[in-house]
């Protein structure tokens, strides 16, 4: 099915200009427009029409437009900026919450029983006695939901009430975020957040550049730049001109595509094209820019980040869903039993009337059919307590207390920032013990986004930690450098440095405190020309900006990688001081030197390198280049011993998962430069193929290089990440990394955190396409016999062993093509769709489902999956696909707003409380300060919670069946009259006081192994993944166990009471009832005692309390005084005292207890004799074997893979070199950003005469 193509603007004329005519060309829809819940495209989102028109400073224009949203209802087309993430308000809380609660089958069941109790003819208990516990249950859950929603309201209120400056009339006034409307002009100041998606009009920076940090959106702290149109930059020079601005923006409708924007600005009769480089997204933070003005394009829920947040979903655990099904099953069984007993009642009544005709007067108005009808409803009410409301109330209490245990765990308390773990949802704890897949963000979740310069190799000499033991392998020897972390680790994109006035001797004294003795001494001697050029390159070849603030230098870098290198050079005596459009000044060991910048050869993801062409003070022209080893080594002039050793150092750095850069240089002759510069100038003004021509010239210049050395930077992981991932993998949990970062960086982090290992085969997009193609070819041949399967996917790749470890690494674009349009390998004429079996009989949705399933089956067969360059909606879609096709329990963990949709989609959402804001935390179910705490959350708290809830359910059902099924057996001996066997008070208190406390202690405190053992043996976690502790089989066994206990208790007592014998001639109905009740109660308590593994003082207290409460309430409800006051309510006067003081009755109770306990002891003995080991025995056996090797942060096995070394340290975006050489990013000294944006009379700068801009 071919989609209609929307339109995208393409500018004609000068590619670098801002003006010119525009035309429209087709553009395909993206995967971002898919609904993660369904995995399908929505027609309305598929065709983003250019009908969104924004007029500056014209609120009345936007207020007049309406759009339909439900039936005939309408709302404003242009949303306000106020957001509302809460579910309820004052009016909707009660009806909406009740509606959600009655989605639980148990609540519907309880209401049904209460309605039956209101009918006097069939009622066995007053209806209000059942309404009260149901009201308590609904109230407890409603209060929990209300508390959660109040937190959302407070968060919404805090965000909506943030202050901002909005243009009102001729001046700006301080108002709130919620007051912003589409078309308003907002003034933002430094360090403030962007309140809505805005078109940048102008800023205080040169050429109206604007630096933003997107940490609150994607967790990345490196700076990104946006630039206003030149026309708005020069024309909007004051507040008055901004107030008079009446431009009109026409663009695409609001959508979720974070990295794209297409539109036009029409102003003063001219049309200017707009793209994402002109847009400031909501949630960005203004950095290194004093202030800027922006025109609001999308506000509130129309903004891109809010479009990616998804909806709040009602989450239910697997046990919750199973309980709903069990309630239905039990209810149907209950109705069947009631029907059978009612039919038997009718037959019994008919037989009785026929046999005893002399009593016909008593049955004159009671026909057998009528008797059966009322008996049916009587039995339905009598047996309804098999599903007690007290179980659900206790359920909620156990969930709440287990959540407190998570909050109180000091092992998950991050003292550095005073952040404890927090269970924000109290109803998902048991699901923490059943996780099969973890989907993790990278930046800010696995890493700290802090770059630290760790090692380097210069002219065959390695400097860095742990290098001394390799001294004999180098011509120059090794020296120990940086025993601890370097002091110039970078965070937040800037760092204040010591001013340029400091002398070299002062620096040397400062550096000696850092143990950089070897490298420091070598730099101080200044005798090695290669080392001198190496450090000079670090100080010259970069796009870092510097600003003087008093006697301080403040570096502003586009990426933490670059700043780490510049700071390393600074601390070794080569200090970057200042730059202009065509010069750069550095201090070399205290001597200031100014270099003329002839050209900057910018970085991009294809080139994987950047270069700078400079003329030194002596007039020599040099090219300095840094980049990935895969592109630098192949451009070297020659390969000698130094280069060979440097390659070995690269391998070692790669084994240590460090991000590497190769540094090289060469001398360029004057004649060569003049010729190259002329051609470069010609290529720079081309209208067509400009980028290709420039890349060819760059390639020509960057040849015959001389290798200087290698740098190694550590992208610092959070503490304990490798150990945590290793433990999770041992616990049979698969970890997928979903990141918006580039593939090289993601792979590097994958190796660093042990997600990827040396023995894994890496499947990239080409291999995935081949495997899927072979899979469909194979299945198409057998399509007539069976549906396409995926069991052979792991063997499709040539040369791949079915048991070889594999990892899958793909990009968001590849996912888009494969899952959305089926365009993978379209050069083969759409093989993917051609090989689909029965494709002629399938609709596109079914075909897409088969493609999705094949991909998911392949991905889940791999030990690790890394998805790069994925959008927030793609993250959520991947989670949804695994849930849909594998029926797996998923957990998503992230720290930024781009992770919110993924967190909401997963079964469990975990937010990291970090530096990047609180959006992820506010939408999460659990909040942690560090990724490493995940191991304790899952392997300890999650497994314990699952164990406790399963045991609680098992024994609650057991004690209910054991105690109350005797009602059914009694019916066979009471004429099927639905007469209760037990005293009414015993029925009311059995589940509330007599047996609730021991089961409650199991639900709160039970442990099979300690927390230490749980972490030491993560394999135990698989029990929850396989649903071993509570499933339909376990429920069936529990049912049979409870029925057998009730049978033994009832019929042993019936056998004993068949003849009226005993010292007190006890044989009445009341004594029989007390005997059966006591036998069942003690049998239940002994069974719980036998199966409790972890005994505490509270456990003993609970069992003791149950017995004492049974004695106490039996005495109170069966006293003579109570009977005299209300004989209709207290119907068993002195029954327990008469029965339980008779030795004969006590022997009967003892016999019942022995008969009920012997089977449990027999089963345990059988398991011990036949060798079926318990969990503790398995642990002891494993502990006696050779222990598992400890998890290490660094691997020391030689990879021998040249491709592995492609993880280079370069993470900033393309375009910074052009900004510098054009002078756009350079601020003139003394420029004061006050009052007007531009001083009156300021003219645009004239073109530079020092060299062409790239």
Short mmCIF file of C-alpha atoms in Angstrom, two decimals, residues 123-508:
data_model
loop_
_atom_site.label_atom_id
_atom_site.label_comp_id
_atom_site.label_asym_id
_atom_site.label_seq_id
_atom_site.Cartn_x
_atom_site.Cartn_y
_atom_site.Cartn_z
CA UNK A 123 -30.00 -13.42 53.01
CA UNK A 124 -27.75 -15.16 55.53
CA UNK A 125 -25.97 -12.05 56.83
CA UNK A 126 -27.01 -8.37 56.99
CA UNK A 127 -25.98 -6.66 53.73
CA UNK A 128 -24.12 -3.87 55.51
CA UNK A 129 -21.71 -6.37 57.09
CA UNK A 130 -20.36 -7.05 53.60
CA UNK A 131 -20.65 -3.48 52.35
CA UNK A 132 -18.33 -2.19 55.07
CA UNK A 133 -15.24 -4.26 54.11
CA UNK A 134 -15.86 -3.55 50.41
CA UNK A 135 -16.06 0.16 51.17
CA UNK A 136 -12.80 -0.11 53.12
CA UNK A 137 -11.13 -1.86 50.19
CA UNK A 138 -12.32 0.70 47.64
CA UNK A 139 -11.36 3.57 49.96
CA UNK A 140 -7.83 2.25 50.52
CA UNK A 141 -7.21 1.93 46.79
CA UNK A 142 -8.85 5.27 46.04
CA UNK A 143 -6.66 7.02 48.64
CA UNK A 144 -3.58 5.43 47.13
CA UNK A 145 -4.56 6.63 43.65
CA UNK A 146 -5.44 10.04 45.05
CA UNK A 147 -2.04 10.45 46.73
CA UNK A 148 -0.29 9.51 43.48
CA UNK A 149 -2.43 11.96 41.52
CA UNK A 150 -1.87 14.78 44.03
CA UNK A 151 1.84 14.38 43.30
CA UNK A 152 1.12 14.79 39.59
CA UNK A 153 -0.99 17.86 40.28
CA UNK A 154 1.83 19.41 42.31
CA UNK A 155 4.32 18.67 39.55
CA UNK A 156 1.98 20.19 36.94
CA UNK A 157 1.45 23.24 39.13
CA UNK A 158 5.19 23.75 39.65
CA UNK A 159 5.84 23.58 35.91
CA UNK A 160 2.88 25.71 34.86
CA UNK A 161 3.77 28.40 37.41
CA UNK A 162 7.37 28.84 36.31
CA UNK A 163 8.07 32.51 35.57
CA UNK A 164 8.83 33.80 32.09
CA UNK A 165 8.87 37.11 30.22
CA UNK A 166 6.07 37.46 27.67
CA UNK A 167 5.71 40.41 25.30
CA UNK A 168 2.57 42.28 26.26
CA UNK A 169 1.96 45.42 24.22
CA UNK A 170 5.24 47.25 23.84
CA UNK A 171 7.14 45.70 26.74
CA UNK A 172 7.90 42.37 28.36
CA UNK A 173 6.16 41.39 31.58
CA UNK A 174 6.85 38.58 33.98
CA UNK A 175 4.08 35.99 33.73
CA UNK A 176 3.69 32.24 34.12
CA UNK A 177 4.35 29.43 31.67
CA UNK A 178 0.65 28.62 31.62
CA UNK A 179 -0.09 32.14 30.31
CA UNK A 180 1.88 31.57 27.10
CA UNK A 181 -0.13 31.27 23.88
CA UNK A 182 0.82 30.36 20.33
CA UNK A 183 2.10 33.47 18.55
CA UNK A 184 3.52 35.09 21.71
CA UNK A 185 7.08 36.34 21.77
CA UNK A 186 9.01 35.22 24.85
CA UNK A 187 12.33 36.49 26.17
CA UNK A 188 14.53 33.81 27.69
CA UNK A 189 17.51 34.47 29.92
CA UNK A 190 20.63 32.43 30.60
CA UNK A 191 20.11 29.16 32.53
CA UNK A 192 16.35 29.29 31.99
CA UNK A 193 14.28 26.49 30.45
CA UNK A 194 12.47 26.88 27.14
CA UNK A 195 8.73 26.89 27.97
CA UNK A 196 7.38 25.93 24.52
CA UNK A 197 8.58 25.02 21.04
CA UNK A 198 9.73 28.38 19.67
CA UNK A 199 11.23 29.87 16.55
CA UNK A 200 14.48 31.61 17.52
CA UNK A 201 14.24 35.23 16.36
CA UNK A 202 17.47 36.70 17.73
CA UNK A 203 19.86 36.41 20.65
CA UNK A 204 22.60 38.31 22.44
CA UNK A 205 25.28 36.17 20.80
CA UNK A 206 27.03 37.08 17.53
CA UNK A 207 24.91 36.18 14.49
CA UNK A 208 22.09 35.31 16.92
CA UNK A 209 23.56 31.98 17.89
CA UNK A 210 21.92 30.29 20.81
CA UNK A 211 23.49 27.49 22.83
CA UNK A 212 21.16 25.01 24.44
CA UNK A 213 21.56 21.96 26.62
CA UNK A 214 19.11 19.11 26.08
CA UNK A 215 19.87 17.20 29.27
CA UNK A 216 16.26 17.51 30.39
CA UNK A 217 15.14 15.91 27.12
CA UNK A 218 17.72 13.28 26.21
CA UNK A 219 20.21 13.35 29.11
CA UNK A 220 23.05 14.76 27.00
CA UNK A 221 24.99 17.64 28.56
CA UNK A 222 27.02 18.61 25.51
CA UNK A 223 25.95 21.95 24.07
CA UNK A 224 23.99 22.23 20.85
CA UNK A 225 23.63 25.43 18.87
CA UNK A 226 20.66 27.01 17.16
CA UNK A 227 20.83 30.07 14.95
CA UNK A 228 18.20 32.64 14.00
CA UNK A 229 17.57 33.78 10.43
CA UNK A 230 19.87 36.64 9.45
CA UNK A 231 16.89 38.81 8.56
CA UNK A 232 15.39 38.59 12.05
CA UNK A 233 18.86 38.88 13.58
CA UNK A 234 19.50 42.27 11.98
CA UNK A 235 16.00 43.69 11.87
CA UNK A 236 14.81 42.89 15.41
CA UNK A 237 17.27 45.14 17.15
CA UNK A 238 15.18 46.41 20.07
CA UNK A 239 12.10 45.69 22.11
CA UNK A 240 10.16 48.06 19.93
CA UNK A 241 11.06 46.23 16.74
CA UNK A 242 10.23 42.91 18.38
CA UNK A 243 6.84 44.29 19.46
CA UNK A 244 6.18 45.42 15.87
CA UNK A 245 7.14 42.04 14.40
CA UNK A 246 4.19 40.61 12.44
CA UNK A 247 5.74 37.63 10.67
CA UNK A 248 3.64 34.63 9.71
CA UNK A 249 4.95 31.08 10.10
CA UNK A 250 3.40 28.27 8.07
CA UNK A 251 4.54 24.79 9.07
CA UNK A 252 3.50 21.20 9.63
CA UNK A 253 0.88 20.24 12.18
CA UNK A 254 2.13 19.34 15.69
CA UNK A 255 3.91 15.99 15.64
CA UNK A 256 6.31 13.86 17.65
CA UNK A 257 9.37 14.08 15.40
CA UNK A 258 11.97 15.54 17.72
CA UNK A 259 14.70 16.12 15.16
CA UNK A 260 12.78 17.55 12.24
CA UNK A 261 10.82 20.69 11.51
CA UNK A 262 9.78 22.14 8.17
CA UNK A 263 8.11 25.47 7.56
CA UNK A 264 8.40 28.97 6.17
CA UNK A 265 8.43 32.48 7.59
CA UNK A 266 6.65 35.15 5.58
CA UNK A 267 7.55 38.71 6.52
CA UNK A 268 7.57 41.96 4.58
CA UNK A 269 6.68 40.21 1.35
CA UNK A 270 9.57 37.74 1.51
CA UNK A 271 9.50 34.00 2.31
CA UNK A 272 12.26 32.30 4.30
CA UNK A 273 12.68 28.57 4.84
CA UNK A 274 12.79 27.16 8.36
CA UNK A 275 14.24 23.91 9.66
CA UNK A 276 15.01 22.31 13.02
CA UNK A 277 18.18 24.42 13.41
CA UNK A 278 15.96 27.47 13.98
CA UNK A 279 13.74 25.86 16.64
CA UNK A 280 14.15 25.79 20.42
CA UNK A 281 12.33 22.80 21.88
CA UNK A 282 10.41 22.85 25.14
CA UNK A 283 12.57 21.50 27.96
CA UNK A 284 15.91 22.73 26.59
CA UNK A 285 18.06 24.90 28.84
CA UNK A 286 19.62 28.14 27.60
CA UNK A 287 23.38 28.01 28.16
CA UNK A 288 26.21 30.47 27.46
CA UNK A 289 23.69 32.88 25.95
CA UNK A 290 22.66 35.95 27.95
CA UNK A 291 19.19 36.13 26.46
CA UNK A 292 17.21 35.43 23.31
CA UNK A 293 13.76 36.09 21.83
CA UNK A 294 11.53 33.34 20.47
CA UNK A 295 8.16 33.09 18.72
CA UNK A 296 5.94 30.34 20.18
CA UNK A 297 5.04 27.80 17.47
CA UNK A 298 3.73 24.84 19.48
CA UNK A 299 2.53 25.19 23.07
CA UNK A 300 1.59 22.75 25.82
CA UNK A 301 0.58 19.31 24.59
CA UNK A 302 1.29 20.33 21.00
CA UNK A 303 5.01 20.64 21.76
CA UNK A 304 7.22 17.84 20.52
CA UNK A 305 8.37 16.61 23.90
CA UNK A 306 4.82 16.38 25.22
CA UNK A 307 3.78 14.57 22.04
CA UNK A 308 6.41 11.96 22.90
CA UNK A 309 5.33 11.49 26.51
CA UNK A 310 2.48 9.09 25.83
CA UNK A 311 -0.53 8.53 28.06
CA UNK A 312 -0.69 7.33 31.64
CA UNK A 313 -1.48 3.65 31.48
CA UNK A 314 -3.15 1.52 34.12
CA UNK A 315 -0.55 -1.09 35.00
CA UNK A 316 -1.48 -4.51 36.35
CA UNK A 317 0.86 -7.29 37.38
CA UNK A 318 0.75 -10.82 36.02
CA UNK A 319 -0.59 -12.02 39.37
CA UNK A 320 -3.31 -9.36 39.23
CA UNK A 321 -4.43 -10.54 35.83
CA UNK A 322 -4.29 -14.15 36.96
CA UNK A 323 -6.35 -13.32 40.04
CA UNK A 324 -9.03 -11.77 37.82
CA UNK A 325 -9.21 -15.01 35.86
CA UNK A 326 -9.23 -17.10 39.04
CA UNK A 327 -12.09 -15.05 40.45
CA UNK A 328 -14.11 -15.85 37.33
CA UNK A 329 -13.23 -19.54 37.58
CA UNK A 330 -14.05 -19.73 41.30
CA UNK A 331 -17.29 -17.85 40.76
CA UNK A 332 -18.35 -20.26 38.01
CA UNK A 333 -17.41 -23.24 40.19
CA UNK A 334 -19.33 -21.68 43.07
CA UNK A 335 -22.42 -21.25 40.91
CA UNK A 336 -22.11 -24.83 39.65
CA UNK A 337 -21.81 -26.14 43.21
CA UNK A 338 -24.74 -24.01 44.34
CA UNK A 339 -26.80 -25.26 41.42
CA UNK A 340 -25.99 -28.90 42.18
CA UNK A 341 -26.76 -28.46 45.88
CA UNK A 342 -29.97 -26.60 45.03
CA UNK A 343 -31.12 -29.40 42.74
CA UNK A 344 -30.29 -31.88 45.47
CA UNK A 345 -32.25 -29.71 47.88
CA UNK A 346 -35.31 -29.86 45.62
CA UNK A 347 -35.12 -33.62 45.30
CA UNK A 348 -34.55 -34.00 49.03
CA UNK A 349 -37.58 -31.80 49.80
CA UNK A 350 -39.75 -33.78 47.39
CA UNK A 351 -38.64 -37.10 48.88
CA UNK A 352 -39.10 -35.81 52.42
CA UNK A 353 -42.63 -34.55 51.69
CA UNK A 354 -43.59 -37.84 50.06
CA UNK A 355 -42.22 -39.85 52.95
CA UNK A 356 -43.65 -37.66 55.72
CA UNK A 357 -47.12 -36.78 54.48
CA UNK A 358 -48.30 -36.05 57.99
CA UNK A 359 -46.17 -32.88 57.87
CA UNK A 360 -47.73 -31.64 54.65
CA UNK A 361 -49.26 -28.68 56.46
CA UNK A 362 -45.78 -27.24 56.97
CA UNK A 363 -44.99 -27.49 53.25
CA UNK A 364 -48.29 -26.19 51.95
CA UNK A 365 -46.68 -23.06 50.49
CA UNK A 366 -43.23 -24.54 49.71
CA UNK A 367 -42.95 -26.52 46.54
CA UNK A 368 -39.70 -28.46 45.86
CA UNK A 369 -38.90 -26.16 42.95
CA UNK A 370 -39.31 -23.10 45.09
CA UNK A 371 -37.21 -24.75 47.80
CA UNK A 372 -34.48 -25.42 45.24
CA UNK A 373 -34.60 -21.84 43.94
CA UNK A 374 -34.11 -20.30 47.38
CA UNK A 375 -31.49 -22.90 48.28
CA UNK A 376 -29.48 -21.95 45.19
CA UNK A 377 -29.20 -18.33 46.27
CA UNK A 378 -28.65 -19.33 49.88
CA UNK A 379 -25.73 -21.56 48.94
CA UNK A 380 -24.37 -18.84 46.62
CA UNK A 381 -24.28 -16.42 49.55
CA UNK A 382 -23.00 -19.02 52.01
CA UNK A 383 -20.09 -20.04 49.74
CA UNK A 384 -19.30 -16.48 48.63
CA UNK A 385 -16.81 -16.12 51.47
CA UNK A 386 -14.50 -18.50 49.56
CA UNK A 387 -13.29 -15.25 47.89
CA UNK A 388 -12.98 -13.05 50.99
CA UNK A 389 -12.69 -9.29 50.79
CA UNK A 390 -10.17 -9.44 53.61
CA UNK A 391 -7.72 -11.07 51.20
CA UNK A 392 -7.70 -7.98 48.99
CA UNK A 393 -7.41 -5.62 51.95
CA UNK A 394 -4.46 -7.63 53.28
CA UNK A 395 -3.09 -7.68 49.74
CA UNK A 396 -2.97 -3.89 49.63
CA UNK A 397 -1.36 -3.72 53.07
CA UNK A 398 1.39 -6.16 52.06
CA UNK A 399 2.08 -4.15 48.90
CA UNK A 400 2.29 -0.94 50.93
CA UNK A 401 4.68 -2.32 53.55
CA UNK A 402 6.92 -3.94 50.94
CA UNK A 403 7.09 -0.54 49.24
CA UNK A 404 8.25 0.96 52.54
CA UNK A 405 10.98 -1.69 52.70
CA UNK A 406 12.25 -0.39 49.34
CA UNK A 407 12.11 3.21 50.56
CA UNK A 408 13.95 2.35 53.77
CA UNK A 409 16.74 0.28 52.20
CA UNK A 410 20.00 2.00 53.07
CA UNK A 411 21.83 -0.06 50.44
CA UNK A 412 19.89 1.90 47.81
CA UNK A 413 20.42 5.28 49.46
CA UNK A 414 22.72 7.60 47.51
CA UNK A 415 24.40 9.61 50.24
CA UNK A 416 26.35 11.84 47.83
CA UNK A 417 23.15 13.62 46.78
CA UNK A 418 20.90 12.52 49.64
CA UNK A 419 18.58 10.57 47.34
CA UNK A 420 16.82 7.46 48.68
CA UNK A 421 15.10 4.85 46.56
CA UNK A 422 11.38 5.44 46.27
CA UNK A 423 8.55 3.12 45.34
CA UNK A 424 6.16 5.54 43.65
CA UNK A 425 3.72 2.74 42.87
CA UNK A 426 2.68 0.38 45.64
CA UNK A 427 0.93 -2.27 43.55
CA UNK A 428 3.70 -3.59 41.29
CA UNK A 429 6.24 -4.99 43.76
CA UNK A 430 5.74 -8.66 42.91
CA UNK A 431 6.28 -7.93 39.21
CA UNK A 432 9.79 -6.76 40.08
CA UNK A 433 10.54 -10.43 40.64
CA UNK A 434 9.42 -11.51 37.15
CA UNK A 435 11.31 -9.16 34.81
CA UNK A 436 12.63 -10.78 31.62
CA UNK A 437 13.76 -7.76 29.58
CA UNK A 438 15.29 -4.46 30.69
CA UNK A 439 15.27 -1.53 28.26
CA UNK A 440 17.80 1.07 29.32
CA UNK A 441 18.74 4.52 28.15
CA UNK A 442 22.48 5.15 27.85
CA UNK A 443 23.36 8.75 28.61
CA UNK A 444 22.74 9.60 32.25
CA UNK A 445 21.50 6.09 33.00
CA UNK A 446 24.48 3.85 32.28
CA UNK A 447 26.97 6.72 32.02
CA UNK A 448 27.59 9.90 33.97
CA UNK A 449 28.19 11.88 30.75
CA UNK A 450 31.53 12.89 32.22
CA UNK A 451 34.63 12.52 30.05
CA UNK A 452 37.95 11.87 31.75
CA UNK A 453 41.31 11.94 29.97
CA UNK A 454 42.85 8.65 31.08
CA UNK A 455 45.77 7.63 28.85
CA UNK A 456 47.77 8.55 25.80
CA UNK A 457 50.46 7.06 23.60
CA UNK A 458 52.98 9.57 22.20
CA UNK A 459 55.75 8.52 19.83
CA UNK A 460 55.62 4.93 21.13
CA UNK A 461 55.45 5.84 24.82
CA UNK A 462 52.31 5.10 26.82
CA UNK A 463 51.38 7.39 29.69
CA UNK A 464 48.60 6.53 32.06
CA UNK A 465 47.57 4.29 34.96
CA UNK A 466 48.78 0.67 34.99
CA UNK A 467 51.34 1.36 32.28
CA UNK A 468 54.51 0.79 34.32
CA UNK A 469 54.43 -3.03 34.07
CA UNK A 470 54.76 -2.76 30.28
CA UNK A 471 57.94 -0.69 30.51
CA UNK A 472 60.08 -3.20 28.68
CA UNK A 473 57.88 -3.22 25.59
CA UNK A 474 58.56 0.42 24.67
CA UNK A 475 61.59 2.11 23.30
CA UNK A 476 61.16 4.98 25.71
CA UNK A 477 59.70 3.03 28.61
CA UNK A 478 56.45 3.50 30.49
CA UNK A 479 55.64 5.85 33.28
CA UNK A 480 52.83 5.84 35.77
CA UNK A 481 50.48 8.74 35.24
CA UNK A 482 47.31 9.71 36.96
CA UNK A 483 47.01 7.26 39.84
CA UNK A 484 43.52 8.58 40.44
CA UNK A 485 40.98 10.31 38.25
CA UNK A 486 42.28 13.29 36.35
CA UNK A 487 41.40 16.62 37.97
CA UNK A 488 40.08 17.95 34.68
CA UNK A 489 37.19 15.55 34.28
CA UNK A 490 34.48 17.45 32.50
CA UNK A 491 30.92 17.88 33.58
CA UNK A 492 28.09 20.11 32.39
CA UNK A 493 29.96 21.33 29.33
CA UNK A 494 32.11 24.02 30.96
CA UNK A 495 34.79 24.36 33.60
CA UNK A 496 36.45 27.43 35.07
CA UNK A 497 40.20 27.44 34.47
CA UNK A 498 43.06 29.42 35.82
CA UNK A 499 43.67 32.59 33.90
CA UNK A 500 46.26 33.06 31.25
CA UNK A 501 48.38 35.21 33.48
CA UNK A 502 49.63 32.20 35.44
CA UNK A 503 53.21 31.24 34.73
CA UNK A 504 54.45 27.83 33.72
CA UNK A 505 56.33 27.33 36.97
CA UNK A 506 53.11 27.92 38.89
CA UNK A 507 51.33 25.36 36.71
CA UNK A 508 54.12 22.86 37.13
#
